[in-house]
Structures are given as structure tokens and as C-alpha cells.
Coordinates of C-alpha atoms in Angstrom, one line a residue:
M621 CA -83.1 85.0 34.3
K622 CA -84.4 85.4 31.1
R623 CA -86.9 83.1 31.4
Q624 CA -87.7 83.6 35.0
L625 CA -88.5 88.0 34.4
R626 CA -90.4 86.7 31.4
A627 CA -92.6 84.6 33.9
I628 CA -92.8 87.2 36.5
A629 CA -93.7 90.2 34.0
A630 CA -96.3 87.8 31.9
A631 CA -97.9 87.0 35.4
G632 CA -98.6 90.6 36.4
L633 CA -99.2 91.5 32.5
L634 CA -101.9 88.5 32.4
A635 CA -103.6 89.6 35.9
A636 CA -104.1 93.5 34.5
G637 CA -105.9 92.2 31.0
S638 CA -102.9 94.2 29.2
L639 CA -102.3 92.0 26.3
V640 CA -103.4 94.0 23.2
A641 CA -101.5 93.0 20.5
V642 CA -101.3 89.4 20.0
A643 CA -102.7 86.7 22.4
L644 CA -100.4 84.1 23.7
G645 CA -101.2 80.8 21.4
G646 CA -102.4 82.2 18.9
T647 CA -102.0 81.4 15.0
A648 CA -100.5 83.8 12.4
S649 CA -102.4 82.8 9.2
A650 CA -100.4 85.8 7.4
D651 CA -97.7 88.2 7.9
T652 CA -98.8 89.2 12.0
Q653 CA -96.8 92.3 13.9
I654 CA -96.2 91.4 17.2
C655 CA -95.5 94.4 19.8
E656 CA -96.4 93.3 23.3
Q657 CA -94.0 92.4 25.8
F658 CA -95.0 88.9 25.7
G659 CA -96.9 87.8 22.8
S660 CA -96.9 84.8 21.0
T661 CA -98.4 83.2 17.8
V662 CA -98.5 79.9 16.2
I663 CA -96.9 78.9 13.0
Q664 CA -97.0 75.5 10.3
N665 CA -99.2 74.5 13.3
R666 CA -96.1 73.0 14.6
Y667 CA -93.8 76.3 16.7
V668 CA -94.3 78.8 18.6
V669 CA -92.7 82.6 17.9
Q670 CA -92.7 84.8 20.6
N671 CA -91.7 88.5 21.4
N672 CA -90.0 88.0 24.6
R673 CA -88.9 91.3 25.6
W674 CA -87.8 90.6 29.1
G675 CA -84.8 92.9 29.7
T676 CA -85.9 96.3 28.7
T677 CA -89.1 98.7 29.1
A678 CA -88.5 100.0 25.7
Q679 CA -90.5 99.1 22.3
Q680 CA -89.6 96.1 20.7
C681 CA -91.8 94.5 17.6
I682 CA -91.4 91.5 15.3
N683 CA -93.7 90.5 12.1
V684 CA -94.0 87.1 12.0
T685 CA -94.3 85.4 9.0
S686 CA -95.1 81.7 7.7
T687 CA -91.4 80.3 8.4
G688 CA -90.0 82.7 11.0
F689 CA -90.0 86.0 12.1
E690 CA -87.8 89.7 11.9
I691 CA -87.5 92.4 14.4
T692 CA -89.0 95.2 12.8
T693 CA -88.4 97.7 15.9
Q694 CA -85.6 97.4 18.6
N695 CA -85.8 100.5 20.9
G696 CA -83.8 98.9 24.0
S697 CA -80.0 99.8 24.8
N698 CA -78.3 97.6 27.6
P699 CA -74.8 98.0 28.8
T700 CA -72.9 95.2 26.9
N701 CA -71.7 93.9 30.5
G702 CA -75.4 93.3 31.4
A703 CA -78.3 91.1 30.4
P704 CA -79.5 91.6 26.8
T705 CA -83.1 93.7 26.0
A706 CA -85.0 90.7 25.0
Y707 CA -84.8 87.3 23.4
P708 CA -87.3 87.1 20.2
S709 CA -87.4 83.4 19.2
V710 CA -89.0 80.6 17.8
F711 CA -89.4 77.4 19.6
F712 CA -90.8 73.8 19.7
G713 CA -91.7 72.2 23.0
C714 CA -92.9 74.1 26.2
H715 CA -92.2 77.5 27.2
Y716 CA -93.8 79.0 30.8
T717 CA -96.7 76.5 30.2
N718 CA -97.1 77.6 26.6
C719 CA -96.7 74.3 24.6
S720 CA -96.1 74.5 20.5
P721 CA -99.4 72.5 19.1
G722 CA -98.6 68.6 19.4
T723 CA -94.9 68.6 20.8
N724 CA -93.8 65.5 22.2
L725 CA -91.7 67.6 25.0
P726 CA -90.7 67.0 27.4
I727 CA -89.3 63.8 26.7
Q728 CA -86.4 61.8 28.5
V729 CA -82.7 62.2 27.0
S730 CA -82.8 58.4 27.1
Q731 CA -85.6 57.9 24.9
I732 CA -84.8 59.9 22.2
S733 CA -83.5 57.9 19.2
S734 CA -83.1 61.2 17.4
A735 CA -83.0 65.3 17.4
T736 CA -82.5 67.3 14.2
S737 CA -83.2 71.1 13.3
S738 CA -82.3 73.2 10.8
I739 CA -82.0 77.2 11.3
T740 CA -81.4 79.8 8.6
Y741 CA -80.7 83.6 10.3
K742 CA -80.6 86.8 8.4
Y743 CA -78.0 89.5 10.1
V744 CA -77.4 93.2 9.9
S745 CA -74.6 95.3 10.8
G746 CA -74.3 98.2 13.3
A747 CA -76.1 96.3 15.8
I748 CA -74.7 94.3 19.5
Y749 CA -76.2 91.0 19.5
N750 CA -76.0 87.0 19.5
A751 CA -77.8 85.0 17.4
S752 CA -78.5 82.0 19.8
Y753 CA -79.9 78.6 19.7
D754 CA -81.1 77.5 23.2
I755 CA -82.1 73.7 24.2
W756 CA -83.3 73.6 27.5
L757 CA -82.9 70.4 30.1
D758 CA -84.6 69.5 33.3
P759 CA -84.2 66.6 35.8
T760 CA -88.1 66.7 35.6
P761 CA -90.6 66.6 32.7
K762 CA -91.0 70.7 33.4
K763 CA -93.6 72.5 31.7
D764 CA -93.2 76.0 33.2
G765 CA -90.9 77.8 35.2
V766 CA -87.0 77.6 35.0
N767 CA -84.7 74.8 33.5
Q768 CA -81.9 73.8 35.7
M769 CA -79.8 73.5 32.5
E770 CA -79.6 75.5 29.7
I771 CA -77.5 74.8 26.6
M772 CA -77.0 78.0 24.4
I773 CA -75.6 77.9 20.9
W774 CA -74.4 81.4 19.5
L775 CA -73.9 81.1 15.9
N776 CA -72.9 84.7 15.9
R777 CA -71.8 87.1 18.3
Q778 CA -71.7 91.1 17.6
G779 CA -70.1 93.7 20.0
S780 CA -68.3 93.3 23.3
I781 CA -70.9 90.7 24.4
Q782 CA -69.7 87.0 26.1
P783 CA -71.7 84.2 27.5
I784 CA -72.8 83.2 31.0
G785 CA -69.5 82.5 33.2
S786 CA -66.2 82.0 31.9
P787 CA -64.4 79.6 29.2
V788 CA -63.5 76.2 29.9
G789 CA -61.8 75.5 26.1
T790 CA -62.8 74.3 23.0
T791 CA -64.3 71.6 21.4
T792 CA -65.4 69.9 17.9
L793 CA -68.9 69.1 17.1
V794 CA -71.4 68.9 14.1
G795 CA -68.0 69.1 12.0
R796 CA -67.3 72.9 13.3
T797 CA -65.1 74.3 16.2
W798 CA -66.5 75.8 18.8
E799 CA -65.3 77.9 22.2
V800 CA -67.2 76.6 25.3
W801 CA -68.3 78.6 28.4
R802 CA -69.3 77.6 31.4
G803 CA -71.2 79.3 34.6
S804 CA -74.6 80.0 36.5
N805 CA -77.2 83.0 36.0
G806 CA -78.3 82.2 39.3
S807 CA -81.3 80.2 38.7
N808 CA -80.0 77.8 36.1
N809 CA -76.6 76.1 34.8
V810 CA -75.1 77.2 31.4
I811 CA -72.8 75.6 28.8
S812 CA -72.5 78.2 25.7
Y813 CA -70.6 76.9 22.6
V814 CA -69.2 80.1 20.5
A815 CA -68.7 79.8 17.2
P816 CA -65.5 82.0 16.1
S817 CA -67.3 83.4 13.1
P818 CA -71.1 83.9 12.0
I819 CA -72.9 81.0 11.0
T820 CA -76.1 82.0 8.5
S821 CA -77.2 78.4 8.5
M822 CA -77.0 75.0 10.4
N823 CA -78.8 71.9 10.2
F824 CA -77.3 69.5 12.7
S825 CA -78.3 67.0 15.5
V826 CA -79.6 68.5 18.4
L827 CA -78.1 65.3 20.3
D828 CA -74.4 66.3 19.2
F829 CA -74.5 69.2 22.2
I830 CA -77.0 67.3 24.7
N831 CA -74.1 64.4 24.5
D832 CA -71.2 66.8 24.8
V833 CA -73.0 68.1 27.5
K834 CA -73.8 64.9 29.3
N835 CA -70.2 63.7 29.3
R836 CA -69.0 66.8 30.7
G837 CA -71.4 65.5 33.8
A838 CA -73.9 68.5 33.8
I839 CA -76.8 66.1 33.2
T840 CA -77.6 62.1 32.9
S841 CA -80.0 60.4 30.3
S842 CA -82.7 60.5 32.8
W843 CA -82.9 64.2 32.6
Y844 CA -85.8 65.9 29.9
L845 CA -85.3 67.7 27.2
T846 CA -88.2 70.7 27.1
S847 CA -87.8 73.1 24.5
I848 CA -85.3 74.3 22.0
Q849 CA -85.3 77.5 20.7
A850 CA -83.9 80.0 18.0
G851 CA -83.5 83.7 18.1
F852 CA -81.7 86.8 18.7
E853 CA -80.6 88.8 21.9
P854 CA -80.3 91.9 21.1
W855 CA -77.9 94.8 23.5
Q856 CA -78.1 98.0 21.3
G857 CA -80.3 97.7 18.3
G858 CA -81.3 94.7 16.2
A859 CA -83.9 96.0 14.1
G860 CA -83.8 93.6 10.7
L861 CA -82.5 91.2 12.1
G862 CA -84.5 87.5 11.4
V863 CA -84.9 84.1 11.4
T864 CA -86.1 83.0 7.7
S865 CA -86.7 79.2 8.8
F866 CA -86.6 77.0 11.3
S867 CA -87.4 73.0 11.8
A868 CA -87.4 70.5 15.0
N869 CA -88.0 66.8 14.6
V870 CA -87.5 64.7 18.2
N871 CA -87.8 61.2 17.5
G872 CA -88.4 58.8 20.7
G873 CA -87.8 55.1 20.5
G874 CA -84.9 55.2 22.1
S875 CA -83.9 52.8 25.2
T876 CA -82.5 53.6 28.6
P877 CA -78.8 52.3 28.5
P878 CA -77.9 49.6 31.4
P879 CA -76.7 51.1 34.5
T880 CA -73.0 51.1 34.3
T881 CA -70.3 50.1 37.2
P882 CA -67.7 52.7 37.6
A883 CA -64.6 51.2 36.2
P884 CA -61.9 50.3 38.3
T885 CA -59.5 52.8 39.4
T886 CA -55.6 52.4 39.0
P887 CA -53.9 53.7 42.4
P888 CA -50.6 55.9 41.5
P889 CA -47.5 55.2 42.1
T890 CA -46.6 55.8 45.9
G891 CA -44.2 58.4 46.9
S892 CA -45.2 61.5 45.0
G893 CA -46.9 59.7 42.5
C894 CA -49.3 62.7 41.6
A895 CA -49.4 66.2 42.3
V896 CA -52.9 68.7 42.3
K897 CA -53.0 72.2 41.6
Y898 CA -56.1 73.9 43.1
T899 CA -56.9 77.5 41.5
P900 CA -59.6 79.5 43.1
N901 CA -61.8 82.6 42.3
A902 CA -63.9 84.1 45.3
W903 CA -66.4 86.5 46.0
N904 CA -68.5 87.6 49.1
N905 CA -71.0 84.9 48.5
G906 CA -69.6 82.2 46.2
F907 CA -66.3 80.9 44.4
T908 CA -64.9 79.0 41.4
A909 CA -62.4 76.2 41.2
D910 CA -60.1 75.3 38.8
V911 CA -58.5 71.6 39.4
T912 CA -55.1 70.5 37.8
I913 CA -54.1 66.7 38.5
T914 CA -50.8 66.0 37.2
N915 CA -49.6 61.9 37.1
R916 CA -46.3 61.9 38.3
G917 CA -45.8 58.3 38.2
A918 CA -44.5 55.8 35.5
S919 CA -47.8 54.3 34.9
T920 CA -51.0 55.5 33.2
I921 CA -53.8 55.7 35.5
N922 CA -56.9 54.7 34.3
G923 CA -60.1 56.1 35.9
W924 CA -59.5 58.3 39.3
N925 CA -61.5 59.6 41.7
L926 CA -60.0 62.7 43.9
T927 CA -61.0 63.1 47.7
Y928 CA -60.7 66.0 50.0
N929 CA -62.1 68.2 52.4
L930 CA -64.0 71.7 51.9
P931 CA -63.6 74.2 54.4
A932 CA -66.7 75.0 56.2
G933 CA -69.4 77.1 54.3
Q934 CA -68.4 75.8 51.1
Q935 CA -71.2 73.7 48.8
V936 CA -70.5 72.8 45.2
T937 CA -73.3 73.8 42.8
N938 CA -72.4 72.5 39.9
A939 CA -69.4 71.0 38.3
W940 CA -67.4 70.0 34.5
N941 CA -65.3 67.6 33.4
A942 CA -65.8 65.8 36.4
T943 CA -69.0 64.2 38.6
V944 CA -68.3 66.2 41.8
T945 CA -70.4 64.7 44.9
Q946 CA -70.3 66.4 48.7
S947 CA -71.4 64.9 51.8
G948 CA -71.0 67.5 54.4
S949 CA -67.1 68.7 53.8
A950 CA -66.3 65.7 52.2
V951 CA -65.9 66.1 48.6
S952 CA -65.2 63.1 46.0
A953 CA -64.2 64.1 42.2
R954 CA -64.8 61.2 39.5
N955 CA -63.6 61.2 35.9
V956 CA -65.9 61.5 33.4
G957 CA -66.1 59.2 30.2
F958 CA -63.7 61.2 28.5
N959 CA -61.1 61.9 30.6
G960 CA -60.5 58.8 32.9
S961 CA -57.0 58.1 32.1
I962 CA -53.9 59.9 32.7
A963 CA -50.5 59.0 31.1
P964 CA -47.4 59.9 33.1
G965 CA -46.5 63.3 33.0
G966 CA -50.3 63.9 31.4
T967 CA -52.6 66.1 33.4
A968 CA -56.4 66.0 34.0
N969 CA -58.7 69.2 34.7
F970 CA -62.1 69.8 36.4
G971 CA -63.7 72.1 37.9
Y972 CA -66.7 74.1 39.7
Q973 CA -68.8 76.3 41.3
G974 CA -70.0 76.6 44.8
T975 CA -71.2 78.9 47.6
L976 CA -69.8 80.4 50.6
S977 CA -70.3 81.5 53.6
G978 CA -67.8 83.3 55.8
A979 CA -64.4 83.7 54.5
Y980 CA -62.8 81.6 51.5
S981 CA -60.0 79.2 52.2
S982 CA -58.6 76.2 50.1
P983 CA -58.5 72.8 51.0
T984 CA -55.2 71.7 52.2
S985 CA -54.8 67.8 51.0
F986 CA -55.8 65.8 48.4
S987 CA -55.7 62.1 47.6
L988 CA -56.1 60.4 43.8
N989 CA -57.4 56.7 44.1
G990 CA -56.7 56.4 47.7
V991 CA -53.0 57.7 47.4
A992 CA -51.9 61.0 49.3
C993 CA -51.0 63.8 46.1
A994 CA -48.7 66.7 46.5
K995 CA -50.2 70.1 46.5
V996 CA -48.6 72.3 43.9

């Protein structure tokens, strides 16, 4: 949403000729003040710093240094159950046709041999905001418009704000534990990693997060990394927040992995050898579903494929913890790399989001690897 609104508003400003503070794509040779809504400038002849005030008409100004930026004025105030006022940030790659100098992005994920980044933040008290690091990906080498996948890393969360979607568990990446959220803002899918306590600096591999998202079935190695960004999403206040340093290096030289053949699946034992719990949450034009498979048999299930039919008017749009495909009403949900084995008495969990037309109803029967399962 933030990119979509930015593009619409920026187009209007360009048409009106109202870029008054800093021209898009300018260069900051000394401290530069940007108050223009979508003004940007270049630092280190490598990165772009942007004001990106997309969610409010109130004034926001940033002071750009040779290594980052600081918010000097933030007059916007949005309710915490809605969108933030802005996303002032520094980025490497391409953002709405504004590409950082000499960038090698977009680059196909399979071609990346390493992707490292470091970030240092300056925080303030008394404001409601998140310190956000964004990784954008798309099935095509896209340099404009909205990308289909946004990875958000929340290094600091202040106030009663929350990521898009709902929590789906926790994970450990780059030596830290993160709460994982998953959802869609209507324009793109979002997976967010939320730190339990503020992190002021981090030096890490961007590929660790990309690979985790890939393992969740949200992208494949054929997708493209288009940009990485670091900044703040303020809801209320925020003057004094700053990115004091930022670096990003993405190196090619990777190789496309050979096609993989799905592991053969082991049928569960017959006679109530499996059970499925299907927990939906529906609204007027959409729904989510959380699905839990239980192995009631005496032997381990190695590789699973759950099949069933969705009622008319339901269409899966994105999924997590499984590769979900739909043809007409028929749905196939196959395990991803990390959850293919279900021990006796164990469970596997996946979920998805979809669109809804008409009244909601749940599937009535399920089969696991071709064997009927009990519905619980």
C-alpha cells in the first residue's frame, strides 16, 4: 500500500511540477534538508535516501547526511489501528523507477552468491513507530510499481502497532528469535519478522531472510530481489529518529539449482490414520484458513499432500508452510522442505488466505496422500 500510494501521489506531483525541496535522484554532497513529500537524494554515490511521506498531508522533513538521515520534523499523526504516516528510508536497488547508482538489482535469487547488509539506528522516546528493514521481491525483474512480496524486519516496535496479517509462529535467524507475521495489504503479500526487544544495530545476511520466506513457499529461486530499504514507519511523532549508517552488498555468481523431484509420499495407515482440523476466519470478501494435519498412525509420514475441494466462490491467493495450488475447486497442499515428516501422534500446520464471493462454508472432506482423513 505504501508503494502504491507513493506512486499515485508522486505522479500527481510531477505532473504539477511541484518538486520544490530536493529533486528526485539528486546528490547530497553535504547535509541536505528534504521536506518535499517524495523528495530523494543520493549518498555515497551508491544509496538513495527518500522522504516518502505517503500516509499524511502533514509536514515531514529529514536531514540527510553522508551516511544516513534523521527525521527533523514529523507533524503527522495516524491512528495505531491503521497505516503509518510515512516511510523515510535509505535504499539500494530500484523503487518506482528510481534506482540507486550502479545497482545490480533486480537480480534473480538463484543468481545471488551473497547478500550482506548492516544498519545502525538512532531511537527516541515518546513516539509511536517501527524501525523497519524492507526486502522486496517479484516474479519479474521489476523496477516500477508494486512488488508481489515484501519482507519486513521490525527491529524496534514502539506503541500499540502490529504488522500486517496475523502471527504464524517464531523462528531463529541471524542468531536472534523473531515473531513471524503473515498477511496481505491488498497490493502485495507481506511476511514480517518482529524483534522482541529493540535492536540498535545489525550486521547480517539478507539471504537468511529470503531463504526463510522461500522455505515457507511464498517465493521461489526464480524470483527477483529488486530493492532493500531501511528506515522508519512513524504513526505519531518521530522527530529525532535516524539511520546513522547503512550498507548493502549483493553479489552475483550463484547458480540455478537443478529441478527437484518431489519426495515420494508415504500413505498414512488406513482406518483413521490421519485427522484434519480446519479453522477458518471469514469476512465479507475474503477468508483465511489454518489447517492442522495429525498423524494418527503408528509410522512416520514422509512427505504429504493434502487434497480437498473448496466450495464455490473461494480462491486461494497466498499460502504459508505449504505449497498450495488450486484448479477449479480442487486444492492440493504439499509440504515444504522443513515440515515433510509427521511422526506418529505429530502434527503439521499450514495456512492460506483467499478471496470470497458469496456465503462462506468450509471443505467437507480431506485426503492425505490419497487416503481419507477424519475431520475434527
